[in-house]
Amino acid sequence: MEEEQIYVLADSARATVFEARGVTKVYRMGEVEVHALRGADVDLYEGEFVVLLGPSGSGKSTLLNILGGLDTPTAGTVRYHDNDISSAGDRELTEYRRNHVGFIFQFYNLIPSLTARENVALVTEIARDPMRPEEALALVKLADRMDHFPSQLSGGEQQRVAVARAVAKRPNVLLCDEPTGALDFKTGIKVLDALESVNRELGTTTAVITHNAAIAEMADRVVHIADGRIAKVDVNLTRKKPAELSW
Amino acid sequence: MIPALDRKLLRDLWRMKGQALAIAAVIAAGVAMYVSQLGMLDSLRLTQHEYYSQYRFAHVFAGCKRAPESVMEDIRGIDGVQTAESRVVWGVTLDVPGLDEPAVGQLISYPDHGEPLLNDLFIRTGDLPQGPDQIAASEAFCKAHKFKPGDSVVALINGRKRRLTITAIVLSPEYVYSLPAGGFIPDDKRYGVFWMRRHELAGASDMQGAFNDVTLTLKPGASEPEVMRRLDDVLAPYGGRGAMPQRLQLSNWFLNNEITQLEQFGNVLPVIFLAVAAFLLNVVMSRLIATQREQVAALKAFGYRDRDVAIHYAKFVLLVSIIGGIIGAAAGAWMGRGLTQIYTEFYHFPVLVFRLDPLLPVRALAITAGASLLGAMASVRKAAALPPAEAMRPEAPPTYRRTLVERIGLEHVLRQPTRMILRELERRPVKAALSVLGISMAGALLVVGFGFIDMVNYVIDSQANVLQREDVSVTFIEPRNRSALHDLRAMPGVQHAEPFRNVPARLRFKHRWRLAGINGVSRNATLNRVVDEDLKPLVLPDEGVALSRALADVLGITGGDMLTLEVLEGERPTRQVRVAALVDDFLGLNAYMDLEALNRLMRQDGVISGAHISVDPAAQRQLYRQLKDTPFVAGVSLKQAAIDNLRKTMAENILITLGMTVFFAGVITFGVVYNAARISLSERSRELASLRVLGMTRGEISYILLGELAILVLAAVPLGCLLGYWMARGTLAALNTETFRLPFVMSDMSYSVAATVVLVAGAISALIVRRRLDRLDLVEVLKTKE
């Protein structure tokens, strides 16, 4: 009870990490024009665990990609601390991703020709102040599988390697796109557990995209997205531990 | 510690080793061709140069009838002459053990004491002659007869038979190519060069205190034409036959022409090879990288810069290029050495110098690696230019359309898989076009290789069956009256005898000149004929001369111009004659006239220098023996031997290069087709696996992929034939020389063999890909998006 209260109190006091205003994104898929975002406004605070919840096609992945500097908005502004990343060029975005952002994707996106340790090293080698790959893998409880290739790991293990790879650089923000989307319940919980402990132990601002409402219960705040806009924001007074979730 | 990105590189490379090897093979083929040809040529030139300078090959050569030794003072006094040496050179007929027909030889005097000042001999084995009736013999002749020091031949010198014993086997820079005067093809069995001590040869030929041949070197900076003009003046009263610069000296002229031909081959073909290899790599690399789109996106998401990604793939390309380049350079050096060895033996060089300019493989590698980098970078840039988010998203369903075939209402004819093939081709026409172009370029190289081999055979066949239909040609010692023909016709086995006349002359037009014989051809000749480009007999005009087009080019003369003939025999008249026709012949620089017209020009009547004869095979040996004992016969040349020697010469020359061309073109063809198939496979394996999941059989999905490959290969065949035709046409001119010219004849055979190789490469690639299709992992497809 004590712990939960600290969270709530801290919330309002925390600094703003992201400040997105009127973010719009239109892109072409083949011959179709897709309006992925239609003026989204949202703030993310330091150290919080946010879940972006919405059905598929709601624009949540697009929002995450824009926050992570993988994509730029068609209109609107996005500020990361004091920097406008919505108007940044390719070079600045690369530096931004390199030094501040950790990504986790639904399909892991591990490099198939590299072992778990090497996949993590791929990132630590270019980071400013990384952990050792072994340390990062221990954090996700994969110390004994470090020299396995992706093809020798289960889906959950692969995703934990991806988590290790994302956190090894000690990023300021961790952005996760449907991290459990391709996993069964049990392994999904393990991955969420890994994310929760990173958020708790390292204080990394963490945003998780999901269409699974159950996961929202472990967040500090839940941002509901529908049809390219922010529908509402819920604040959880109590955060459930991943082990307490069920779906 | 190898960075993780480099490990990815090595592992990716290992995973794709089959494909990487195919690419490396294409590079290796191009580089090997380039390095071996240019390395060999460089070495050949160097060997030639070393040989000439070490053995003091003269700069100017001149013959005369007979000049007193005192004339040498005048010659040495000519301004610009460094060293001059007189010799006696005497033509003989030979009775060689084991040879029915007479052979001819050249006896050359060797100083009584010490070494010759010029044109020194390399002694392969034995000791130079000391005693009477001893000779040193040319290695080519000794090899042809398996002669060793101690063996002997009988020579008819100045009407007297003498048995000459070989004491040494030697090589001379003057006879790298040993050709009887007027001959175009070496015939080592029937032509030998021998060296004898001066006083002995002078005694045998009545040349004491006199000489009939002089060679000299020039002082640095001396004017060659000026020295030759003055030399001609000095020798004119003594029956001078005209001075000849080193570049026109028969052996050297042939050698240079051959090396030039090899050089042109060596400069043209490997460059085409490299260009084709580079183009292919460009195509292959760009498609390869396109298949790694997702990985590029992931790397970028982690913060790798575009430059890092570019360097990563550049390393990939360079690694493959370097592997191919090293294999190619090593193979090229090895082959270059082998080729140099072959040519060293062929040309009877005493030493083998093989030099490989280290810049050569480096240059070849730079060209291929550069081209592949270019190809790769275009794709890397494209992959890197995508915002990573977009690249991570599954690619939008590509835009397909109903194809033209379907739009014009034939859709009911086509089954669904066939529609997929056609729509795929029509959706990415550039990709399809590049694949077709790549395969057809490889096929074109094959067409060029096979085409040239065909042309060489065409020349040999035409020479044997159309131009030279005689069995034997007999040359007289001196021009004789036409009645000599009767003597020949009376000999055993002679079925038909056709007279000819050969008049040695200097052909001059303005400031340019060449020494050449005027061939007088009898009207209505049926044995030895002049033909036009369609191999139809050419009727020589009543007046005027017909020239090889190559000779006309050398002289800068065209039809209708007046040519000056400075005749080098008899009264040595100078005559003007109109160029009446140009002939596209294959061998040498020739001038032809109607026999009667030539005699009229010479103001003589019924003079002939020999005859072409057809012989009853049954009486052949009898005829040869009788010719051997006929005093007025200077030499006999056998058509079959000439053709065999021509074939042999060709085989040892350009056919080696052409063989290599065909081999490497085959390697390239396979590399290209295989890569095209493999890349299509990796681009579409997911789609095809999905179809398997939906219940299609292995055969059905194979049809979709391999059907596309088949269409590409089939489309490439005619295009390759067309490109090959143009390439052969374009390079042909570069291959023609003063001594040997190929007509542009492409046979259906060349096309069909080339097409077959391409189709076989396609079939083998298809089989390999088919095996991979059979092992597609279906479950994996359902689990992940890509």
Coordinates of C-alpha atoms in Angstrom, one line a residue, chain A residues 98 114 117-128 130-131 133 168-169, chain B residues 1-7 304:
Chain A
R98 CA 20.9 5.8 -30.6
L114 CA 23.7 -13.3 -34.3
R117 CA 24.7 -12.0 -26.6
E118 CA 25.8 -10.7 -30.0
N119 CA 22.3 -9.2 -30.7
V120 CA 22.7 -7.2 -27.5
A121 CA 26.3 -6.3 -28.3
L122 CA 25.1 -4.9 -31.6
V123 CA 23.5 -2.1 -29.5
T124 CA 26.0 -1.8 -26.7
E125 CA 28.8 -1.4 -29.1
I126 CA 27.4 1.9 -30.3
A127 CA 25.9 3.2 -27.0
R128 CA 27.5 5.8 -24.7
P130 CA 25.9 0.6 -21.9
M131 CA 25.8 -2.3 -19.5
P133 CA 25.5 -7.6 -22.7
A168 CA 21.4 -2.6 -22.4
K169 CA 22.1 0.9 -23.5
Chain B
M1 CA 36.9 -9.0 -30.5
I2 CA 34.9 -8.8 -33.7
P3 CA 32.1 -6.3 -33.6
A4 CA 28.6 -7.8 -33.7
L5 CA 27.8 -6.2 -37.0
D6 CA 30.9 -7.9 -38.6
R7 CA 29.8 -11.2 -37.1
Y304 CA 22.8 2.8 -36.4

